[in-house]
Amino acid sequence: MGSLFIKNANQVITVKGHSEKPATKEEMNELHIIENGAVLIENDRITAVGPTEELELKAVNAEVIDASGKIVMPGLVDPHTHVVYAGSRENEFNLRLNGATYMEIMNNGGGIHATTRATRAASEVELYQATKRRLDKFLRHGVTTIEAKSGYGMDWETEHKQLIVAKRLNEDHPIDIVSTFMGAHAVPKEYKGREDKFVDIIINEMLPRVKEEGLAEFNDVFCEHGVYTPEQSRRVLEAGKKLGLIPKIHADEIEPYQGAELAAEIGAISAEHLLRASDEGIKQMANAGVIAVLLPGTAFFLMAEAARGRKMIDAGVPVAISTDANPGSSPSVSMPFTMNLACLSMGMTPAESIVAATINAAHAINRGREIGSIEVGKKADIVIQDVENFIQLNYHYGMNHTHTVIKNGKIVVQAV
Ligand code: IZC
Ligand code: ZN
């Protein structure tokens, strides 16, 4: 490895100053832009950031990337995906557009259950290859780190297979993958009406093995009417916490269900979805510093009203955004489109959408010190976008402006 010098960028969007804590309120509107900027990278680290003129002297012998007419920003971080799965559910898309709802489809054995059947049936190699193709697409959309959840097994063998595939791809693929165990993603048919029994299995059998094999950092649960109650969710998350797994929670996605309140009470790092989070829940999340991971693509694809992102930011909740990439409620890997929707369906500003997709997303997966901004010492995960200024990223919506992607100091995507 050597050094890389990106120079002459119209704007370098640094998003600096929030490595310790996520940005909140007005801070989410501050991008700390350097006009005609440059970034110097040595091996896998950022070693200098500043005006091109100033950095030029330091950059002798470096390979040069001329970013004239473009912008340079941190690699995008997607803090909530279900990307390790087999099969496809376009039939459900069709059913929904013929009047069925997401929950009806799931209660009839489709939805998460359909993906669970396909994922159980897939070999590890098949699962690896299907996931790798999705990761390649993530990378071409400027995403350099993702979180990935298990949860399409609901038996140990398949949950384990998903987590092993994520681990292998983390090693083999340029994208970094941070793993979350989500055994409590749905209730297996055979445990319908005996949900507590399955919760016992998760707590007594699965979580200790996840810990023992070091397969995940986070522990998540689908807290939703008809799936897991807040009480069951609390049991799963508290049990994980005792083992050192950080709690995350799918909260208030379809119906208000006190999920945001629960996240605040147990000190979850993040609460995700929150389409129907209550005013009180939002207040408690702000007080407890729980990050809201909002998934406007899911609301869009389910034709539901988006989460109240504007209100959450104004209330002091640190907000991050994510694709929710999964085969049912959000079959997209586009963080750029998610940013568009953050603006157009949740009333966030273009600057806030960038903070939510970079440094705040990094904090939602406990990586704020390492990635999410362009600052000296951080990992050289950088995207060059073929737009003249950051507002154009969302103004020219529905497009992928990714031109060059640098991961760990290496060029991994380059437009021709
Ligand atoms: O496969 O439908 N909401 N989990 C909770 C999902 C959506 C993923 C899916
Ligand atoms: Zn999800």
PDB file of N, CA and C and ligand atoms in Angstrom, residues 80-82 149 182 185 220 250 253 272-273 295 298 324-326 329, ligand 2:
ATOM      1  N   HIS A  80     -28.430  -0.844   9.395  1.00  0.00           N
ATOM      2  CA  HIS A  80     -29.549  -1.769   9.638  1.00  0.00           C
ATOM      3  C   HIS A  80     -29.864  -2.526   8.345  1.00  0.00           C
ATOM      4  N   THR A  81     -29.361  -3.757   8.231  1.00  0.00           N
ATOM      5  CA  THR A  81     -29.726  -4.552   7.053  1.00  0.00           C
ATOM      6  C   THR A  81     -30.032  -5.996   7.452  1.00  0.00           C
ATOM      7  N   HIS A  82     -30.812  -6.631   6.577  1.00  0.00           N
ATOM      8  CA  HIS A  82     -31.091  -8.075   6.686  1.00  0.00           C
ATOM      9  C   HIS A  82     -30.578  -8.697   5.389  1.00  0.00           C
ATOM     10  N   LYS A 149     -28.014  -8.389  10.079  1.00  0.00           N
ATOM     11  CA  LYS A 149     -28.700  -9.136  11.136  1.00  0.00           C
ATOM     12  C   LYS A 149     -28.948 -10.576  10.703  1.00  0.00           C
ATOM     13  N   MET A 182     -30.360 -11.739  15.652  1.00  0.00           N
ATOM     14  CA  MET A 182     -31.776 -11.384  15.758  1.00  0.00           C
ATOM     15  C   MET A 182     -32.641 -12.643  15.726  1.00  0.00           C
ATOM     16  N   HIS A 185     -36.815 -12.516  15.473  1.00  0.00           N
ATOM     17  CA  HIS A 185     -37.246 -11.725  14.314  1.00  0.00           C
ATOM     18  C   HIS A 185     -38.706 -12.025  13.970  1.00  0.00           C
ATOM     19  N   ASP A 220     -30.875  -7.966  18.693  1.00  0.00           N
ATOM     20  CA  ASP A 220     -32.039  -7.197  18.229  1.00  0.00           C
ATOM     21  C   ASP A 220     -33.294  -8.039  18.360  1.00  0.00           C
ATOM     22  N   HIS A 250     -36.213  -3.294  16.947  1.00  0.00           N
ATOM     23  CA  HIS A 250     -37.166  -2.899  15.904  1.00  0.00           C
ATOM     24  C   HIS A 250     -38.404  -2.404  16.642  1.00  0.00           C
ATOM     25  N   GLU A 253     -42.853  -0.136  14.392  1.00  0.00           N
ATOM     26  CA  GLU A 253     -42.812  -0.068  12.919  1.00  0.00           C
ATOM     27  C   GLU A 253     -44.218  -0.004  12.333  1.00  0.00           C
ATOM     28  N   GLU A 272     -35.016   1.314  16.004  1.00  0.00           N
ATOM     29  CA  GLU A 272     -35.041   1.371  14.546  1.00  0.00           C
ATOM     30  C   GLU A 272     -36.481   1.304  14.027  1.00  0.00           C
ATOM     31  N   HIS A 273     -36.727   1.924  12.909  1.00  0.00           N
ATOM     32  CA  HIS A 273     -38.055   2.092  12.286  1.00  0.00           C
ATOM     33  C   HIS A 273     -38.780   3.294  12.885  1.00  0.00           C
ATOM     34  N   LEU A 295     -35.798   4.378   8.580  1.00  0.00           N
ATOM     35  CA  LEU A 295     -35.710   3.581   7.360  1.00  0.00           C
ATOM     36  C   LEU A 295     -36.781   4.049   6.385  1.00  0.00           C
ATOM     37  N   THR A 298     -38.377   1.800   3.705  1.00  0.00           N
ATOM     38  CA  THR A 298     -39.370   0.807   4.123  1.00  0.00           C
ATOM     39  C   THR A 298     -40.761   1.429   4.133  1.00  0.00           C
ATOM     40  N   ASP A 324     -32.487  -0.653   5.430  1.00  0.00           N
ATOM     41  CA  ASP A 324     -33.265  -1.811   5.901  1.00  0.00           C
ATOM     42  C   ASP A 324     -33.211  -2.948   4.879  1.00  0.00           C
ATOM     43  N   ALA A 325     -32.222  -2.945   3.997  1.00  0.00           N
ATOM     44  CA  ALA A 325     -32.173  -3.934   2.905  1.00  0.00           C
ATOM     45  C   ALA A 325     -32.663  -5.312   3.352  1.00  0.00           C
ATOM     46  N   ASN A 326     -33.776  -5.741   2.804  1.00  0.00           N
ATOM     47  CA  ASN A 326     -34.353  -7.066   3.104  1.00  0.00           C
ATOM     48  C   ASN A 326     -35.319  -7.427   1.982  1.00  0.00           C
ATOM     49  N   SER A 329     -39.746  -5.911   3.014  1.00  0.00           N
ATOM     50  CA  SER A 329     -40.248  -4.550   3.190  1.00  0.00           C
ATOM     51  C   SER A 329     -39.333  -3.473   2.626  1.00  0.00           C
TER      52      SER A 329
HETATM   53 ZN    ZN B   2     -35.206  -4.560  10.021  1.00  0.00          ZN
END
